[in-house]
Short mmCIF file of C-alpha atoms in Angstrom, two decimals:
data_model
loop_
_atom_site.label_atom_id
_atom_site.label_comp_id
_atom_site.label_asym_id
_atom_site.label_seq_id
_atom_site.Cartn_x
_atom_site.Cartn_y
_atom_site.Cartn_z
CA MET A 177 114.35 110.63 125.23
CA THR A 178 111.86 112.39 127.44
CA ASN A 179 108.89 114.44 126.38
CA GLN A 180 110.74 117.57 127.63
CA GLU A 181 113.67 116.70 125.36
CA SER A 182 111.29 116.33 122.39
CA THR A 183 109.79 119.77 123.16
CA ASN A 184 113.15 121.37 123.45
CA CYS A 185 114.20 119.89 120.15
CA LEU A 186 111.43 121.87 118.33
CA GLU A 187 112.49 125.10 120.03
CA LEU A 188 116.11 124.99 118.95
CA LYS A 189 117.45 126.81 115.94
CA ASN A 190 117.78 124.94 112.68
CA GLU A 191 121.50 124.03 113.03
CA GLU A 192 121.14 122.99 116.58
CA ARG A 193 117.93 121.01 115.69
CA LYS A 194 119.78 119.13 112.94
CA LYS A 195 122.59 118.28 115.37
CA LEU A 196 120.31 117.01 118.02
CA LEU A 197 118.19 115.11 115.48
CA LEU A 198 121.28 113.30 114.16
CA GLU A 199 122.37 112.48 117.66
CA ILE A 200 118.77 111.00 118.30
CA MET A 201 118.62 108.99 115.00
CA ASN A 202 122.08 107.52 115.61
CA ASP A 203 121.00 106.16 119.05
CA PRO A 204 118.68 103.11 118.57
CA VAL A 205 116.72 103.71 121.86
CA LYS A 206 116.20 107.41 121.27
CA ARG A 207 115.47 106.75 117.63
CA LYS A 208 112.73 104.20 118.29
CA TYR A 209 111.20 106.44 120.92
CA ALA A 210 111.27 109.55 118.67
CA CYS A 211 109.77 107.60 115.75
CA GLU A 212 107.01 106.27 117.92
CA LYS A 213 105.98 109.83 118.92
CA SER A 214 106.19 111.14 115.32
CA VAL A 215 104.83 109.15 112.32
CA ALA A 216 106.50 111.74 110.08
CA LEU A 217 109.91 110.97 111.59
CA PHE A 218 109.19 107.30 111.37
CA SER A 219 108.38 107.80 107.62
CA LEU A 220 111.53 109.77 106.89
CA TYR A 221 113.89 107.28 108.63
CA TYR A 222 112.37 103.90 107.89
CA PHE A 223 110.85 104.70 104.44
CA SER A 224 113.36 107.16 103.13
CA GLN A 225 112.96 105.56 99.71
CA TYR A 226 109.48 107.16 99.40
CA HIS A 227 110.83 110.64 99.91
CA TRP A 228 112.04 111.89 96.53
CA PHE A 229 110.47 115.39 97.09
CA ASP A 230 110.38 117.64 100.15
CA MET A 231 107.30 117.22 102.28
CA PRO A 232 104.37 119.49 101.32
CA ASP A 233 102.31 121.14 104.06
CA PHE A 234 99.35 118.87 103.67
CA HIS A 235 101.54 115.79 104.37
CA GLU A 236 102.28 117.21 107.82
CA ASP A 237 98.49 117.18 108.55
CA MET A 238 98.20 113.58 107.19
CA TYR A 239 101.00 112.40 109.54
CA LYS A 240 99.30 114.10 112.51
CA ASP A 241 96.02 112.28 111.58
CA LEU A 242 97.93 108.92 111.63
CA SER A 243 99.03 109.53 115.17
CA PHE A 244 95.28 109.55 116.15
CA ASP A 245 96.07 111.78 119.17
CA ASP A 246 93.08 113.99 118.58
CA VAL A 247 91.47 112.20 115.70
CA ILE A 248 88.98 109.43 115.52
CA GLY A 249 88.83 109.32 111.74
CA ALA A 250 90.06 111.31 108.71
CA MET A 251 88.93 111.54 105.11
CA TRP A 252 91.78 112.24 102.71
CA VAL A 253 89.92 113.46 99.59
CA MET A 254 92.98 114.27 97.54
CA PHE A 255 94.32 114.43 94.03
CA ARG A 256 95.85 111.37 92.44
CA GLU A 257 99.63 111.01 93.17
CA SER A 258 99.30 112.96 96.39
CA ALA A 259 100.98 109.96 98.07
CA LYS A 260 97.87 109.21 100.23
CA THR A 261 98.13 105.49 99.74
CA SER A 262 101.90 105.45 100.53
CA LEU A 263 101.32 107.38 103.78
CA ALA A 264 98.47 105.06 104.76
CA LYS A 265 100.82 102.09 104.29
CA ILE A 266 103.51 103.77 106.39
CA GLY A 267 100.88 104.52 109.09
CA LEU A 268 99.88 100.85 109.06
CA ALA A 269 103.51 99.82 109.38
CA HIS A 270 103.90 102.30 112.31
CA ALA A 271 100.86 100.72 114.05
CA ILE A 272 102.37 97.23 113.71
CA CYS A 273 105.90 98.16 114.75
CA TYR A 274 104.71 99.84 117.87
CA VAL A 275 101.73 97.51 118.61
CA ARG A 276 99.28 100.50 118.57
CA LYS A 277 96.52 98.39 117.10
CA ASN A 278 95.48 94.74 117.38
CA PHE A 279 93.14 94.05 114.38
CA ILE A 280 93.63 96.07 111.19
CA LEU A 281 91.47 96.01 108.02
CA TRP A 282 92.43 97.43 104.65
CA VAL A 283 89.22 97.79 102.66
CA SER A 284 88.77 98.36 98.92
CA TYR A 285 85.80 97.73 96.66
CA ASP A 286 87.98 95.13 94.91
CA LEU A 287 89.38 92.57 97.37
CA LYS A 288 92.42 91.93 95.13
CA LYS A 289 93.38 95.60 95.34
CA ALA A 290 93.18 95.50 99.09
CA ALA A 291 95.35 92.37 99.26
CA SER A 292 97.94 93.92 96.88
CA ASN A 293 98.32 96.94 99.18
CA LEU A 294 98.77 94.61 102.17
CA TYR A 295 101.51 92.76 100.30
CA ASP A 296 103.53 95.96 100.12
CA VAL A 297 103.28 96.37 103.91
CA ALA A 298 104.12 92.73 104.50
CA LEU A 299 107.09 92.91 102.31
CA SER A 300 108.37 96.00 104.16
CA LEU A 301 108.19 94.02 107.44
CA GLN A 302 110.25 91.28 105.73
CA THR A 303 112.89 93.22 103.83
CA ASN A 304 113.20 96.83 105.14
CA ASP A 305 116.74 96.84 106.62
CA ARG A 306 115.98 99.60 109.16
CA ILE A 307 112.83 97.94 110.43
CA LEU A 308 114.65 94.62 110.71
CA GLU A 309 117.48 96.32 112.60
CA ASP A 310 115.16 97.92 115.14
CA PHE A 311 112.19 95.67 115.42
CA GLY A 312 113.39 92.28 114.14
CA GLN A 313 111.44 90.02 111.63
CA LEU A 314 107.84 90.88 112.27
CA PHE A 315 106.25 88.68 109.66
CA TYR A 316 107.30 85.12 108.62
CA GLU A 317 105.66 82.83 106.00
CA PRO A 318 106.19 79.01 105.56
CA ASP A 319 107.54 79.35 102.06
CA MET A 320 109.69 82.47 101.98
CA SER A 321 112.45 82.89 99.40
CA ASP A 322 116.02 83.98 100.00
CA ASP A 323 117.48 86.89 98.08
CA ILE A 324 121.22 87.44 97.63
CA ASP A 325 121.51 88.92 101.16
CA LYS A 326 119.92 85.80 102.61
CA ARG A 327 116.88 87.85 103.80
CA LYS A 328 113.53 86.14 103.74
CA PHE A 329 110.63 87.60 101.72
CA SER A 330 107.29 86.55 100.35
CA LYS A 331 106.78 84.79 96.98
CA LYS A 332 103.36 86.01 96.68
CA LYS A 333 102.04 89.03 94.78
CA SER A 334 99.23 89.73 97.16
CA ILE A 335 98.49 88.79 100.85
CA ALA A 336 94.89 88.81 101.95
CA GLU A 337 95.56 88.12 105.68
CA PHE A 338 98.40 87.75 108.06
CA ILE A 339 99.32 87.74 111.72
CA THR A 340 102.59 89.39 112.83
CA VAL A 341 105.13 88.09 115.31
CA ASN A 342 103.81 90.69 117.82
CA LYS A 343 100.31 89.15 117.39
CA ILE A 344 98.63 91.83 115.26
CA LYS A 345 96.15 90.60 112.69
CA VAL A 346 95.92 92.42 109.33
CA LYS A 347 93.27 91.55 106.87
CA ALA A 348 92.26 92.65 103.35
CA TYR A 349 88.50 93.27 102.94
CA SER A 350 86.05 94.18 100.19
CA THR A 351 82.96 96.23 100.62
CA GLU A 352 80.66 93.34 99.80
CA PRO A 353 80.58 91.48 103.18
CA SER A 354 79.70 93.20 106.42
CA ILE A 355 82.32 93.54 109.14
CA ARG A 356 79.71 93.13 111.83
CA GLY A 357 80.82 90.08 113.85
CA GLU A 358 84.38 90.29 112.52
CA VAL A 359 86.61 89.44 115.58
CA TYR A 360 90.13 88.37 116.27
CA GLY A 361 90.35 86.89 119.70
CA ASN A 362 88.81 89.53 121.94
CA TYR A 363 89.41 92.28 119.44
CA ARG A 364 87.11 93.84 116.94
CA PRO A 365 88.64 95.90 114.06
CA ASP A 366 90.44 98.87 115.65
CA LEU A 367 92.08 100.46 112.55
CA ILE A 368 90.28 100.51 109.22
CA ILE A 369 91.83 101.91 106.08
CA LEU A 370 89.30 102.53 103.32
CA ASP A 371 91.04 102.87 99.95
CA ASP A 372 89.34 103.06 96.55
CA ILE A 373 85.87 102.02 97.83
CA GLU A 374 84.40 104.28 95.13
CA ASN A 375 85.67 104.02 91.54
CA SER A 376 84.54 104.66 87.93
CA LYS A 377 82.31 101.50 88.10
CA THR A 378 80.60 102.07 91.39
CA VAL A 379 80.02 105.72 90.99
CA VAL A 380 77.67 105.25 87.95
CA SER A 381 75.80 102.32 89.49
CA ASP A 382 73.10 102.99 92.14
CA ALA A 383 73.25 99.36 93.18
CA MET A 384 76.94 99.40 93.76
CA THR A 385 76.82 102.73 95.53
CA GLU A 386 74.09 101.48 97.84
CA GLU A 387 76.23 98.28 98.58
CA VAL A 388 79.17 100.58 99.64
CA ILE A 389 76.85 102.81 101.73
CA ASN A 390 75.47 99.84 103.59
CA PHE A 391 79.07 98.68 104.29
CA LEU A 392 80.00 102.01 105.68
CA ASP A 393 76.93 102.22 107.95
CA GLU A 394 77.58 98.68 109.32
CA MET A 395 81.32 99.45 109.67
CA LEU A 396 80.59 102.38 111.94
CA SER A 397 78.41 100.19 114.15
CA GLY A 398 80.68 97.10 114.03
CA MET A 399 84.14 98.50 114.75
CA ALA A 400 85.82 98.68 118.21
CA PRO A 401 84.89 101.64 120.47
CA ASP A 402 88.51 102.84 120.28
CA ALA A 403 88.80 102.21 116.53
CA ASN A 404 90.29 104.73 114.05
CA VAL A 405 89.45 105.18 110.41
CA ILE A 406 91.37 106.60 107.44
CA LEU A 407 89.39 106.97 104.13
CA LEU A 408 91.45 107.64 100.93
CA ALA A 409 89.45 108.89 97.97
CA ASN A 410 89.29 110.95 94.83
CA ARG A 411 86.13 113.10 94.40
CA LEU A 412 84.45 111.31 91.43
CA SER A 413 80.90 112.40 92.17
CA PHE A 414 78.81 114.70 94.39
CA SER A 415 76.33 111.96 95.01
CA GLY A 416 78.25 108.74 95.63
CA SER A 417 79.39 106.74 98.67
CA VAL A 418 82.25 109.14 99.47
CA THR A 419 80.04 112.14 99.56
CA TYR A 420 77.57 110.15 101.74
CA PHE A 421 80.26 109.34 104.22
CA GLU A 422 81.53 112.91 104.18
CA ASP A 423 78.10 114.30 104.93
CA LYS A 424 77.77 111.77 107.78
CA ILE A 425 80.94 112.63 109.60
CA LYS A 426 81.98 116.14 108.65
CA ASN A 427 80.43 117.76 111.70
CA GLU A 428 81.23 115.01 114.15
CA PRO A 429 83.74 115.71 116.85
CA GLY A 430 87.04 113.84 116.25
CA TRP A 431 86.57 113.64 112.48
CA VAL A 432 88.50 115.71 109.88
CA VAL A 433 88.03 116.04 106.16
CA ARG A 434 91.04 117.12 104.10
CA ASP A 435 90.04 118.13 100.68
CA VAL A 436 93.30 118.77 98.78
CA LYS A 437 93.48 119.71 95.07
CA VAL A 438 96.75 119.83 93.17
CA VAL A 439 96.11 123.53 92.58
CA GLU A 440 94.22 125.76 95.10
CA ASP A 441 93.50 129.47 94.42
CA GLY A 442 96.11 129.30 91.62
CA LYS A 443 98.89 127.90 93.86
CA ILE A 444 100.32 124.39 93.54
CA THR A 445 99.79 122.48 96.82
CA TRP A 446 102.93 120.34 96.28
CA PRO A 447 105.24 122.94 94.64
CA GLN A 448 108.39 120.67 95.31
CA LYS A 449 106.85 118.02 92.87
CA TYR A 450 104.74 119.99 90.45
CA VAL A 451 105.00 123.07 88.26
CA HIS A 452 102.32 124.77 86.08
CA THR A 453 103.83 124.60 82.63
CA ASP A 454 105.97 122.46 80.38
CA LYS A 455 108.45 125.26 80.12
CA GLU A 456 108.98 125.45 83.94
CA ALA A 457 109.39 121.78 84.04
CA GLU A 458 112.04 121.82 81.28
CA GLU A 459 113.95 124.47 82.99
CA LYS A 460 113.92 122.81 86.45
CA ASN A 461 114.64 119.26 85.20
CA ARG A 462 117.61 120.32 83.10
CA SER A 463 120.03 119.93 86.06
CA ILE A 464 118.28 116.92 87.73
CA THR A 465 119.78 113.59 86.79
CA ASN A 466 117.54 111.25 88.76
CA PRO A 467 114.27 110.76 86.89
CA LYS A 468 112.37 110.18 90.10
CA GLN A 469 113.25 113.63 91.33
CA ARG A 470 112.16 115.53 88.21
CA VAL A 471 109.23 117.85 88.53
CA VAL A 472 105.97 117.19 86.83
CA SER A 473 104.22 119.67 84.47
CA LEU A 474 100.52 120.01 85.14
CA GLU A 475 100.07 121.41 81.67
CA LYS A 476 101.37 118.04 80.32
CA LYS A 477 99.34 116.07 82.78
CA GLN A 478 96.04 117.82 81.72
CA ARG A 479 97.03 117.31 78.05
CA ILE A 480 97.48 113.56 78.61
CA LEU A 481 94.54 112.97 80.98
CA GLY A 482 92.12 115.12 79.09
CA TYR A 483 89.91 117.89 80.53
CA THR A 484 87.36 115.63 82.22
CA ALA A 485 89.79 113.21 83.91
CA TYR A 486 92.16 115.94 84.99
CA ASN A 487 89.41 117.95 86.74
CA ARG A 488 88.11 114.81 88.43
CA GLU A 489 91.34 113.21 89.53
CA MET A 490 93.57 116.27 90.16
CA LEU A 491 91.17 119.02 91.05
CA ASN A 492 88.52 116.96 92.92
CA THR A 493 85.93 118.43 90.51
CA PRO A 494 83.42 115.96 89.09
CA LEU A 495 81.59 116.91 86.04
CA THR A 496 78.89 119.64 86.29
CA ASP A 497 75.65 119.06 84.45
CA GLU A 498 76.73 121.57 81.82
CA GLU A 499 79.84 119.58 80.99
CA ARG A 500 78.08 116.21 80.62
CA GLU A 501 77.54 114.72 77.17
CA PHE A 502 74.08 113.53 78.47
CA LYS A 503 72.60 116.20 80.66
CA LEU A 504 70.28 115.54 83.62
CA GLY A 505 67.92 118.24 82.35
CA TRP A 506 67.25 116.09 79.26
CA LEU A 507 65.45 113.55 81.44
CA GLN A 508 62.07 115.00 81.37
CA ASN A 509 58.58 113.60 81.69
CA GLU A 510 57.61 110.11 82.51
CA TYR A 511 55.12 108.33 80.23
CA SER A 512 53.06 105.22 80.48
CA LEU A 513 52.66 103.00 77.50
CA GLU A 514 49.10 104.20 77.31
CA ASP A 515 50.42 107.77 76.79
CA LEU A 516 52.49 106.59 73.86
CA LYS A 517 49.73 105.00 71.97
CA GLY A 518 49.25 106.49 68.59
CA LYS A 519 52.84 107.85 68.41
CA GLU A 520 54.95 106.54 65.58
CA ARG A 521 58.01 105.04 67.17
CA ASN A 522 61.01 102.99 66.19
CA ARG A 523 62.39 100.66 68.87
CA TYR A 524 66.13 99.75 69.37
CA ILE A 525 68.04 97.76 71.92
CA THR A 526 71.63 98.29 72.88
CA ILE A 527 73.69 95.82 74.90
CA ASP A 528 77.04 96.71 76.57
CA VAL A 529 78.57 93.25 77.21
CA ALA A 530 80.77 92.73 80.33
CA ASP A 531 84.27 91.75 79.53
CA SER A 532 84.46 87.94 79.17
CA LYS A 533 87.71 87.69 81.17
CA ALA A 534 86.15 89.69 83.98
CA ARG A 535 83.10 87.42 84.04
CA GLY A 536 85.42 84.41 84.21
CA LYS A 537 87.02 85.89 87.29
CA ASN A 538 83.68 86.72 88.96
CA ASP A 539 84.24 90.43 88.43
CA PRO A 540 81.30 92.57 89.51
CA ASP A 541 81.12 94.14 86.10
CA GLU A 542 77.64 93.79 84.54
CA THR A 543 76.13 93.46 81.05
CA GLY A 544 74.03 96.66 80.53
CA THR A 545 70.81 96.58 78.42
CA THR A 546 68.67 99.55 77.26
CA VAL A 547 65.47 99.48 75.27
CA VAL A 548 64.66 102.83 73.72
CA ASP A 549 61.76 104.07 71.47
CA ILE A 550 62.45 107.10 69.14
CA ASP A 551 59.46 109.07 67.75
CA ASP A 552 59.28 110.99 64.42
CA ARG A 553 60.33 114.23 66.23
CA GLY A 554 63.53 112.73 67.60
CA ASN A 555 62.33 112.22 71.21
CA TRP A 556 63.76 109.30 73.05
CA TYR A 557 61.62 107.14 75.41
CA THR A 558 63.47 104.78 77.74
CA ILE A 559 61.35 101.65 77.96
CA PHE A 560 63.74 99.35 79.86
CA VAL A 561 67.15 99.57 81.54
CA LYS A 562 68.82 96.59 83.30
CA GLY A 563 72.28 95.42 84.45
CA SER A 564 72.76 91.69 84.73
CA ARG A 565 75.69 89.41 85.46
CA LEU A 566 75.49 87.00 82.55
CA ASN A 567 77.73 84.08 81.46
CA SER A 568 78.03 83.37 77.73
CA PRO A 569 75.03 81.01 77.40
CA GLU A 570 72.87 83.27 79.47
CA LEU A 571 73.87 86.29 77.26
CA ILE A 572 72.63 84.41 74.14
CA ASP A 573 69.33 83.44 75.91
CA TRP A 574 68.94 87.05 76.99
CA ILE A 575 69.27 88.32 73.39
CA PHE A 576 66.63 86.00 72.09
CA TYR A 577 64.37 86.95 75.05
CA LEU A 578 64.74 90.66 74.25
CA TRP A 579 63.99 90.10 70.58
CA ASP A 580 60.83 88.16 71.31
CA THR A 581 59.62 90.39 74.11
CA TYR A 582 60.30 93.93 72.89
CA LYS A 583 60.33 93.33 69.12
CA PRO A 584 62.93 95.99 68.21
CA ILE A 585 64.01 96.89 64.76
CA LYS A 586 67.54 95.78 65.68
CA ILE A 587 69.81 94.99 68.59
CA GLY A 588 73.15 96.84 68.73
CA VAL A 589 76.25 95.21 70.40
CA GLU A 590 79.67 96.80 70.80
CA LYS A 591 81.88 95.47 67.89
CA LYS A 592 84.51 93.38 69.74
CA SER A 593 81.95 91.77 71.99
CA LEU A 594 79.69 91.04 68.97
CA GLU A 595 82.48 89.37 67.00
CA ASP A 596 83.94 87.35 69.96
CA GLN A 597 80.99 86.51 72.17
CA VAL A 598 77.74 86.89 70.27
CA LEU A 599 77.60 86.24 66.55
CA PRO A 600 78.93 82.71 66.39
CA TYR A 601 76.38 81.46 68.99
CA ILE A 602 73.54 83.63 67.59
CA ARG A 603 73.81 81.97 64.16
CA GLN A 604 73.79 78.45 65.77
CA ARG A 605 70.81 79.22 68.02
CA SER A 606 68.88 80.93 65.12
CA ASP A 607 69.23 77.73 63.03
CA GLU A 608 67.98 75.61 65.95
CA LEU A 609 64.94 77.90 66.70
CA GLY A 610 64.10 79.38 63.37
CA VAL A 611 64.25 82.79 64.89
CA TYR A 612 66.66 85.37 63.37
CA PRO A 613 67.31 88.46 65.52
CA VAL A 614 68.87 91.42 63.67
CA VAL A 615 72.06 91.96 65.68
CA VAL A 616 74.42 94.75 64.45
CA GLU A 617 77.68 96.21 65.66
CA LEU A 618 78.04 99.50 67.58
CA LYS A 619 81.14 101.61 67.12
CA HIS A 620 82.39 103.74 69.98
CA GLY A 621 84.18 106.20 67.69
CA GLY A 622 87.31 106.16 69.83
CA ILE A 623 85.56 107.96 72.73
CA LYS A 624 86.17 106.58 76.23
CA LYS A 625 83.06 105.90 78.36
CA GLU A 626 84.49 108.00 81.16
CA ASP A 627 84.43 111.06 78.93
CA LEU A 628 80.68 110.54 78.45
CA SER A 629 79.79 110.18 82.10
#
C-alpha cells in the first residue's frame, strides 16, 4: 500500500472506506504496512481485546503522539481509567514489532510496578495470535510453559529486562538510579515511558520528590539524541515532580502536554464509557449483556472514591489550601527555644511506624516522628520532624532515645503498630534498662491519611 493509497482511503466516503479498510486488513502485506503507519490501526487490529468502548477524541491525539512524527515527548496528565497505561503498552509493542527503537525503558517509582507492566508487553509478544501470525515469536524464555494450544508463554509474574528476537532491549527501571551511562551495545535509551513516578507517598515527601526530580534532570541529559519520552501521570499536586517536569518542557518545541479530565466544561470527555448519573447508567446498561461494555456512572464513582480522591484522580484537581484538613496558613512564625522560655508547654511525640512487611521487602516507606509542644492557649510548636527507615530493633532504640532526649509526657503510636511491633519489646527493654517510657495508642478514627493531605 502506497502513501497515496493511504491518503485516498481517508478521502473516501464511509462505506467505501470500510470496504477498502477490510481489503487492506485481509491482506497481510498491506495490513502490516498500514498498521506501521498508524498506531491507532495497529491497536484496533492487534489489541482488539482492549477496545470495549468506541475511541474518544483524546485517544486519537495519544496515538498520534506514539507515532513520534512531530513529537519528541508527551505528557499524558489524565484521569484514572483513561487507558493511558494500556495505550503506552500498545505503543511499546508497536515499537518492538516494527523495530522503531533499540533500547526501551519503562520507568516507575517502584521497580516492581515497572516490571509488572513489562510482563504484560512480553506476554503479548508470546501469546497474541495476530502478532504471532504477522511477526512471529518475538520473545522467548528458557523455561516457557505450554498452554492447551501449545503456545509458549512466560511463567513469571513480572519481567524486569528482556531482549527480543529482533534485538531490541527492554528494561524496567526505578527512579532511584540514574540512567546516565545506561547503554545497550551502541545504543542509549531511545524510548522512555515514565509511569507512576509520582504517587501518594512521593508527593508528600520533599526527599522523594527531589529524588524523582534529579532522575528526570539526568534522564534528559542521558538519553539518546533521537529519544522519545511518554510520561503518564495523575495530577496529585501542584508542586511535585510531575509539575516540575511540566514546567520544564511545556514551552519546548516538540513537547506536548495533554491535560484531560473526565469532565471538561460540564461535558464528559469519554462519553462512550461514562455518564453523569446513576439513573443514566441504569437506563443505558439495561440492554447491555457484557459487563465490560456497561457504562460507568460518575455519580457512583464520586460516591465510592470520596470527594478528595475523585477530584484528584478524575478531575486532575489536587486539594486547594481551603480544602485541606491542615491548612498551610496555619504554619506561622518560627521560634527559637529561647523564644519559648517561660511559656507553659506540654510535649508529646507521635510515631507513624512503617509497615513491617514493607520494611522486610526494602520498601522506601519510612517511619515518621514528630515532637510537638502545646502551650496553654492551644498553640502548637513543632520541635522536631524526621522520617527514618528503621528495622524493628532500631525502632525500639529510637523510642528510648526520643524519651531520654525530648522528655515528653507520652509517646503515641498507631494502635496496630503498637500492639504488633512495639509494646512486647518496650516492656523487655524497660526491664533491662530501668527506664519506662509512657507509650500509648493512637486511633485514626477510620479516616484515611489521603483525606487529610
